[in-house]
C-alpha positions as CSV (number, residue, x, y, z in Angstrom):
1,X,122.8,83.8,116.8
2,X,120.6,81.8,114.7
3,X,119.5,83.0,111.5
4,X,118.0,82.3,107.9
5,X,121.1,82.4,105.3
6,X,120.6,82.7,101.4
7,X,123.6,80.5,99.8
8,X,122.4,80.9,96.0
9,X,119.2,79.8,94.5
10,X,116.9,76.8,95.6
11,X,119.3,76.5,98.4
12,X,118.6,78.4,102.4
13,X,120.1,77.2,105.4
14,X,119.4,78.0,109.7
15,X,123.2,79.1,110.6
16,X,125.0,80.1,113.5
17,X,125.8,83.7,112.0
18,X,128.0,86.8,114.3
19,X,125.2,89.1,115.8
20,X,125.0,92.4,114.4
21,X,126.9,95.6,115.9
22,X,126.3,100.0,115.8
23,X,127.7,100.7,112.6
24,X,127.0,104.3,112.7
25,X,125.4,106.6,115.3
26,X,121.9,106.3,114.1
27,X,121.9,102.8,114.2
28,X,120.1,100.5,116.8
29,X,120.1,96.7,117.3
30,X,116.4,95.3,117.9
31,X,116.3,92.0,119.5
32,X,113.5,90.6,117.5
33,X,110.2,89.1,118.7
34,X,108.7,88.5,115.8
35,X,109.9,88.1,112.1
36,X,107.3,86.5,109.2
37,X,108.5,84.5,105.6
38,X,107.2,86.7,102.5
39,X,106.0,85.8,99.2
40,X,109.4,88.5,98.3
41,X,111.6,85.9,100.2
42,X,110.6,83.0,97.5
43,X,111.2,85.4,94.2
44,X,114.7,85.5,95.6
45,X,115.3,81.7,96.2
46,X,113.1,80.8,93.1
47,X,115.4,83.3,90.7
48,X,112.7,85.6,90.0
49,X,114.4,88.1,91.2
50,X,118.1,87.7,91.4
51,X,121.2,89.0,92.6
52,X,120.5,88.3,96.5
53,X,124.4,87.4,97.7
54,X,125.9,84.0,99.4
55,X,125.8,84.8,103.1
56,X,122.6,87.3,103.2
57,X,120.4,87.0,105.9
58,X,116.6,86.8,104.8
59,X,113.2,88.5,105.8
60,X,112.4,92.0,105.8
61,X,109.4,92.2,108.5
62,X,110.4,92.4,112.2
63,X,109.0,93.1,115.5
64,X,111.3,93.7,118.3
65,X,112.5,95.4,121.3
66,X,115.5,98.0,121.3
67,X,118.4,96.5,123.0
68,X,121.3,99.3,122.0
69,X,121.2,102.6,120.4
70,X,123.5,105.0,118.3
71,X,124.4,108.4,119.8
72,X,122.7,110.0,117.2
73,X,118.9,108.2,118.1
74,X,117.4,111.0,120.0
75,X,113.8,109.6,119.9
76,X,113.9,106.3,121.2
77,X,115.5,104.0,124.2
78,X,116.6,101.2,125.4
79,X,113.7,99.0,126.0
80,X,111.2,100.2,123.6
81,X,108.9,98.2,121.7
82,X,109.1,99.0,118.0
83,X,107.7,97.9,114.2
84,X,110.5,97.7,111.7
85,X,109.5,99.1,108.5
86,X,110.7,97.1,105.6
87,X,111.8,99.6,103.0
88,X,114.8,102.1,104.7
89,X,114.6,105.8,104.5
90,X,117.4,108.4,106.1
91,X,114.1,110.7,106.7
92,X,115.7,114.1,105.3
93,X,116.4,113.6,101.7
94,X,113.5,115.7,99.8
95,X,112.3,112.1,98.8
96,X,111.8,111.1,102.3
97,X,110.2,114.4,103.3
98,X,107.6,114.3,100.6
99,X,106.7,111.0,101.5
100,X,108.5,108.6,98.8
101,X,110.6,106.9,101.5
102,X,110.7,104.0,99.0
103,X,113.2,106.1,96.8
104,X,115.5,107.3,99.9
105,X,118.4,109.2,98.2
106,X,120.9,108.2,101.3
107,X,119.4,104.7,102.5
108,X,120.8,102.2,99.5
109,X,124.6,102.6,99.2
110,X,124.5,100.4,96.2
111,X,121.4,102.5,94.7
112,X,119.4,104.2,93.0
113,X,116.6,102.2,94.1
114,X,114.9,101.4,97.0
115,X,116.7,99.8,99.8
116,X,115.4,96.9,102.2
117,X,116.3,94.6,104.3
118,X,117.4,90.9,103.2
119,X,117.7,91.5,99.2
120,X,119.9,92.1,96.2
121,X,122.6,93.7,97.0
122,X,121.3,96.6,94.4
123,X,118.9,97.2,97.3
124,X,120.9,98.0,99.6
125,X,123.0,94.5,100.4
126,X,121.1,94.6,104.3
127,X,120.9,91.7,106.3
128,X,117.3,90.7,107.1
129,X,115.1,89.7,109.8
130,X,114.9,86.3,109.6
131,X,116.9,85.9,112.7
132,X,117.2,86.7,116.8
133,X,118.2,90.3,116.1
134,X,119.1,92.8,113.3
135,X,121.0,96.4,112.7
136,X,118.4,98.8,112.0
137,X,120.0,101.8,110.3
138,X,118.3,105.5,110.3
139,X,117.1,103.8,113.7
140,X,115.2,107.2,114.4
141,X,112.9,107.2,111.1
142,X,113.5,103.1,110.7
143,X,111.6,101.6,114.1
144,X,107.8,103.2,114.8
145,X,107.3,102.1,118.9
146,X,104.5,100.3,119.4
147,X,101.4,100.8,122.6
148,X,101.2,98.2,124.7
149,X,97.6,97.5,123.1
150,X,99.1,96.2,119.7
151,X,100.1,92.9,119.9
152,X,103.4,91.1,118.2
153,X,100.7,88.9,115.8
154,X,99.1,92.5,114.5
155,X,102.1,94.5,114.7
156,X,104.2,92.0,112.3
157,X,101.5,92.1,109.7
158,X,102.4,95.8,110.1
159,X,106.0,96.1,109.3
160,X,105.2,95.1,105.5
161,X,101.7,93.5,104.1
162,X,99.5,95.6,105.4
163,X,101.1,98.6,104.7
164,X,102.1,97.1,101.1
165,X,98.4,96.4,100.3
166,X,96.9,99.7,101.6
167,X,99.5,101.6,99.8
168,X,98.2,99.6,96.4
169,X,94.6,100.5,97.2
170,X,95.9,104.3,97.8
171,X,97.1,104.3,94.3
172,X,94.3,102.2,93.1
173,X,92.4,105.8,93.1
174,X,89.4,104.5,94.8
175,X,86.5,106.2,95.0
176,X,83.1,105.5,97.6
177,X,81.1,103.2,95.1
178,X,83.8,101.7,93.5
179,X,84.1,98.4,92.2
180,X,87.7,96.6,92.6
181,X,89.4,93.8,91.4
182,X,92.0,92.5,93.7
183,X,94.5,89.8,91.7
184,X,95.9,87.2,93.8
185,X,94.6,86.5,97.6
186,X,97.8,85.3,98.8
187,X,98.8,87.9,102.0
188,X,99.1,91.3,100.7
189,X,95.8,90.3,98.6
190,X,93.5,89.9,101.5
191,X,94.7,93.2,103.1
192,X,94.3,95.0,99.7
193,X,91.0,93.7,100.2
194,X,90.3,94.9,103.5
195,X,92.2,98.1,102.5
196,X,89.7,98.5,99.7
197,X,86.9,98.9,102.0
198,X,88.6,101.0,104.3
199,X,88.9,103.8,101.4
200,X,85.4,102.9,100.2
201,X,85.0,100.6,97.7
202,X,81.6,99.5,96.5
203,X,82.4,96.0,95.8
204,X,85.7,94.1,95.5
205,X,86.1,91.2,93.0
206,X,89.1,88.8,94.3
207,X,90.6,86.4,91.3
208,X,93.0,83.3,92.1
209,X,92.7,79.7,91.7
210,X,93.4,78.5,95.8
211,X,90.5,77.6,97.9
212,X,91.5,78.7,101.1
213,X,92.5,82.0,99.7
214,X,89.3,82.6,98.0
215,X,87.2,81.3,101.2
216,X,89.3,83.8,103.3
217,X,88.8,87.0,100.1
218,X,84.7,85.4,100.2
219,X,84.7,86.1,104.4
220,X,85.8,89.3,103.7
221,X,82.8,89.9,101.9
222,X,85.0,89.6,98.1
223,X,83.0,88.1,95.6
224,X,85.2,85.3,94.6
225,X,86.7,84.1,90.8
226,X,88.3,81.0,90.5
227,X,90.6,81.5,87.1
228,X,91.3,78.0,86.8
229,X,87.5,77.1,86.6
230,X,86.3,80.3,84.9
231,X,88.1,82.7,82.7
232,X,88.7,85.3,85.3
233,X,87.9,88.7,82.2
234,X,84.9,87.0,81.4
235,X,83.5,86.7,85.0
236,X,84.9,89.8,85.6
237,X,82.9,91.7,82.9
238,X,80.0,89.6,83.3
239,X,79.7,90.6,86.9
240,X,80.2,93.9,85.8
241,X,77.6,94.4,83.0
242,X,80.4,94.3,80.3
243,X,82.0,97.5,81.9
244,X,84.6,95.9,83.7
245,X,86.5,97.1,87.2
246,X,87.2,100.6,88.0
247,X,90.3,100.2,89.5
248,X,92.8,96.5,89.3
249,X,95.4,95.9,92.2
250,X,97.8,92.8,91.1
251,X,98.9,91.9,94.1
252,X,100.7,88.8,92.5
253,X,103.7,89.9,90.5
254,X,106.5,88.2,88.4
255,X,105.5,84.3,90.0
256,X,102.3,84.3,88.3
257,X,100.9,81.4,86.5
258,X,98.3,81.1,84.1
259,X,95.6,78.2,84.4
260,X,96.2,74.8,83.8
261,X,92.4,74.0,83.8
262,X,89.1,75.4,82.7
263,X,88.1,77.9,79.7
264,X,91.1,80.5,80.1
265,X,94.0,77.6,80.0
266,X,94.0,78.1,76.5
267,X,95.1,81.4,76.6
268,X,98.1,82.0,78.4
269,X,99.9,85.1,78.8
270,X,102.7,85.3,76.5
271,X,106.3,85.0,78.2
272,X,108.4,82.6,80.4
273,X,109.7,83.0,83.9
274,X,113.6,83.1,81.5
275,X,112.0,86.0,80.0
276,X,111.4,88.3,82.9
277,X,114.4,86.9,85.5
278,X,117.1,84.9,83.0
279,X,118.4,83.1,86.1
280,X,114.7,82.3,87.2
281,X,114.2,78.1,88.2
282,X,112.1,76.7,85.8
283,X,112.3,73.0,87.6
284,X,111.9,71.0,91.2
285,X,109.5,70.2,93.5
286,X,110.2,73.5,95.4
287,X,111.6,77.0,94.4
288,X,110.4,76.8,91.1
289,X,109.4,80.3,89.5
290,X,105.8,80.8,88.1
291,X,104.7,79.9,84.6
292,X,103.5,83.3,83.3
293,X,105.3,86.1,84.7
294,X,102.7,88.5,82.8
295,X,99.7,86.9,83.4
296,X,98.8,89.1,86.3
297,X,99.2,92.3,84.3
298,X,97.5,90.7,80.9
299,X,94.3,90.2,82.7
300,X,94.3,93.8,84.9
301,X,94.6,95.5,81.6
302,X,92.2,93.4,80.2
303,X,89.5,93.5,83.5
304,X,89.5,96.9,83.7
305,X,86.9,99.6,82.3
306,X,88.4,102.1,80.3
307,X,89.8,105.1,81.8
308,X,90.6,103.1,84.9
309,X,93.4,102.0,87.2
310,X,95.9,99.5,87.7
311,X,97.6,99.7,90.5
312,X,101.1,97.2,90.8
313,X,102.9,96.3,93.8
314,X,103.1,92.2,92.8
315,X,107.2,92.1,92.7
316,X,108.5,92.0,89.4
317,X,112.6,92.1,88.7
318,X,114.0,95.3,86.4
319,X,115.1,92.9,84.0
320,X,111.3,92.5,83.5
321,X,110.3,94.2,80.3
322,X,106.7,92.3,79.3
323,X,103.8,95.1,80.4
324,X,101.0,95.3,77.4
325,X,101.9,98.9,77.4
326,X,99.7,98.7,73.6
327,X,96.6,97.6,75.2
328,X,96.8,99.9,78.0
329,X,97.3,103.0,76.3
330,X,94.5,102.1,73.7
331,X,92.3,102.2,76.7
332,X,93.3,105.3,78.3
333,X,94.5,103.8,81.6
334,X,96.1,104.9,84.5
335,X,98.9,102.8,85.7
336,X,100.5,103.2,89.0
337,X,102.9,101.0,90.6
338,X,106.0,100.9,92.6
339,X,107.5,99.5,96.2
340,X,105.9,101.0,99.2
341,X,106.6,104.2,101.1
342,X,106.2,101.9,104.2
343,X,106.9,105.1,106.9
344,X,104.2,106.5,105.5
345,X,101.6,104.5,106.3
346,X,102.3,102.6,109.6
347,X,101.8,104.6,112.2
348,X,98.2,105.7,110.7
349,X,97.7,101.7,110.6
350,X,99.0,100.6,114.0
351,X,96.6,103.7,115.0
352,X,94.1,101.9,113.1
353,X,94.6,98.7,114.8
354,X,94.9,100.0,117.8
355,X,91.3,101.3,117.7
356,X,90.0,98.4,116.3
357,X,89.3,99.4,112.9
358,X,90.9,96.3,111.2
359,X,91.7,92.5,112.6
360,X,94.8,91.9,110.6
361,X,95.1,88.5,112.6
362,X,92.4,86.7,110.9
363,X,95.4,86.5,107.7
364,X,97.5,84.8,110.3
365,X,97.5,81.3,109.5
366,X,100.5,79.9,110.8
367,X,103.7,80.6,113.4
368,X,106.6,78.7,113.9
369,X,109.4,78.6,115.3
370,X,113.4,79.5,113.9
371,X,113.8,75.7,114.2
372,X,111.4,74.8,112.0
373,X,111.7,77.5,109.4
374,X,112.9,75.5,106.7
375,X,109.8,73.4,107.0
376,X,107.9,76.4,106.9
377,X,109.9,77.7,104.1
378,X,109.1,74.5,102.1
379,X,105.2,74.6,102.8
380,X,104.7,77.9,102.2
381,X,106.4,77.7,98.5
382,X,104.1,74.9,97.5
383,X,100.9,77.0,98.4
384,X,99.8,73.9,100.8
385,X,96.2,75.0,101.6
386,X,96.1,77.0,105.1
387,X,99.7,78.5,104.9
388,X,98.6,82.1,103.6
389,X,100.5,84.2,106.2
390,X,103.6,82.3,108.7
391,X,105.0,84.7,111.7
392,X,107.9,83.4,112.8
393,X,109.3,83.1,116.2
394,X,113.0,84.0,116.8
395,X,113.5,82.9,120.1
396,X,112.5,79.8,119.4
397,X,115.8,78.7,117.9
C-alpha cells in the first residue's frame, strides 16, 4: 500500500510499504477513508520533537471502515464505520477507567508515556495513518463507530483536533462569563475557540500573526490580536481593563516564534529551538523549527489575571525545560497541561456533531489526495495563507 514514511529529519517520502496484519486478538485493520497532516506531524520532521524512527509511517487521525477483526473484538464488525482516536488506551488499566486514557498503563510498550500513532518510538513506536490502512490495537476501546449522519470531513476533525481543543478548554476551568485567551489559531486554535463557547465563555481573545487564521478566529466571533502589529499582553490587558484573561489556552507549543515586526519584536522570549529539542532544524526553506520555543508560554503567564489558568496542550518535547515557573507562581496560577484523553471526549462530540451543535467543517480548508501529499506537506509547513486544516484522501494514491 501507499503510505507517508519518516526517513530522519527534513526528509518524508510516499512508499510502497507491506500492509498491516492482526497482531494480537484485539486488533482490527481499518481500511482508511480519511486521514489529515497535523501541526504534531511537522515537530517531528522539523526536530522539535525527536526520536520518530527511519521507516515510521506518519499521521495519527483516521477515518475508516473495519475490514478484519481480532477474536478478542466483541463490539464491533466487519463493515463498520469507525473514528480512530489518536492517543491508544487498553480501556482497563485504572488510568483508562478514570478517564486518563492518555496515560494507558498497557498501550505504549516502550512507556511510561502516552502512546500514539506515528511518533517516537518512546510513544509507542505505532505506525500511523498516513496511508490506505492501519493496525488498530485495543480495537474494542481504539475505533468509536460512527452514524451514517456524520460525515468523513466532520468525523476526521474528530479523531484528534477537536477533541485536543475541547479537552484544553475543559482544563482551562471555564466558567459562564469568562473571558479567554486562545494562543495560536492554527487548527486546534479555532476549535478551542468554538470549544470555549460551548462551555461558556464570555468572550474569547485569539492572538497570532496569520490573517486567514485570525479572519477565520474573528468569524467565530474571537476578537482578534495580531502580535506582530501589536504587543499581544498589552492588547490583551487593554481589552481587559488591565485585569487580563481568566483562563489562557496555548494552543501553539514548542514551534512558536516571537514577532519579527511591531512593538513586541523587541522582546523575545528567551531560548532557542536547540534549547528545547537539541536536534531541532534551525535552517531551510521548509521543516525549519520555530524561533522561540517559549514564547507561547511567556505571554500566557504574562496575559493572564492572577489567580487564573493556563491550560497547555501546544506540543512541547520532554527535553523542554524553559516554563517561567517564577512568574507563574508569584501570580498564584493554575497550570494544567498534558496530551488528550481522546476516548473521553469523542463520542460526546461526534454526538454533538451529530445534532448539529458545532460545524467542525468550516476549519476544513483543504483535501488532497495521497499523491499529492508531499505537496501538501510542503504548503502546510510554510503557513501559505488558506492551508489551516488538510484531510487527506487515501484512496487516492
Amino acid at each position: 500500500m501507499k503510505a507517508v514514511v519518516f526517513h530522519g529529519l527534513g526528509d518524508i517520502r510516499l512508499d510502497d510499504v507491506p500492509e498491516p496484519t492482526l497482531q494480537a486478538e484485539t486488533d482490527a485493520i481499518v481500511r482508511l477513508t480519511a486521514s489529515a497532516i497535523c501541526g504534531t506531524d511537522l515537530h517531528f520532521i522539523r526536530g522539535t520533537m525527536a526520536g520518530v524512527e527511519p521507516g515510521t509511517i506518519l499521521g495519527h487521525e483516521g477515518v475508516g471502515v473495519v475490514e478484519s477483526l481480532g477474536e478478542g473484538v466483541r463490539n464491533l464488525k466487519v463493515g463498520d464505520r469507525v473514528v480512530i482516536p489518536s492517543t491508544v488506551a487498553c480501556g482497563y488499566c485504572s488510568y483508562c477507567r478514570a478517564g486518563y486514557y492518555s496515560q494507558c498503563d498497557n498501550a505504549n510498550p516502550n512507556g511510561p508515556g502516552t502512546a500514539f500513532y506515528g511518533g517516537p518510538k518512546e510513544a509507542g513506536g505505532l505506525n500511523g495513518m498516513q496511508a490506505e490502512k492501519v493496525r488498530v490495537p485495543f480495537a474494542h476501546v481504539n475505533l468509536v463507530k460512527l452514524p451514517d449522519s456524520v460525515s468523513d470531513d466532520e468525523a476526521i476533525l474528530i479523531s484528534d483536533i477537536f477533541p485536543t481543543a475541547y479537552f484544553g478548554a475543559d482544563m482551562a476551568n471555564i466558567k459562564p462569563g469568562h473571558t479567554v485567551a486562545v494562543l495560536g489559531c492554527g487548527p486546534v486554535g479555532q476549535f478551542a475557540i468554538a470549544s470555549a463557547w460551548l462551555l461558556g465563555a464570555g468572550r474569547v481573545i485569539a492572538i497570532d500573526q496569520h490573517e486567514d487564521r485570525l479572519s477565520m478566529a474573528r468569524d467565530q466571533g474571537a476578537e482578534p490580536v495580531d502580535f506582530s502589529r501589536e504587543d499581544p499582553v498589552e492588547s490583551v490587558k487593554k481589552l481587559t481593563g488591565g485585569i487580563g484573561v481568566d483562563s489562557v489556552i496555548d494552543a501553539v507549543g514548542v514551534d512558536a516564534e516571537h514577532a519579527h515586526g511591531g512593538p513586541a519584536a523587541g522582546n523575545p522570549a528567551p531560548g532557542t529551538a536547540k534549547d528545547a529539542s537539541p536536534e531541532a532544524r534551525e535552517e531551510g526553506a521548509n521543516w525549519k523549527a520555530g524561533d522561540a520555543p517559549m514564547q507561547a508560554l511567556a505571554w500566557a503567564v504574562e496575559m493572564v489575571a492572577k489567580a487564573g489558568t493556563v491550560s497547555i496542550i501546544g506540543v512541547y518535547p520532554p527535553t523542554d525545560n524553559l516554563f517561567p515557573i517564577g512568574a507563574a507562581m508569584n501570580k498564584n496560577l493554575t497550570v494544567r497541561m498534558g496530551n488528550c484523553n481522546h476516548r473521553k471526549y469523542i463520542p460526546m462530540l461526534v454526538e454533538r456533531v451529530r445534532a448539529g451543535d458545532v460545524q467542525p467543517t468550516r476549519i476544513l480548508t483543504q483535501r488532497e489526495s495521497l499523491s499529492h501529499v508531499l505537496d501538501a506537506y510542503e504548503a502546510f509547513d510554510r503557513r501559505q495563507p488558506g492551508w489551516i486544516k488538510v484531510e487527506l484522501d487515501p484512496s487516492g494514491g
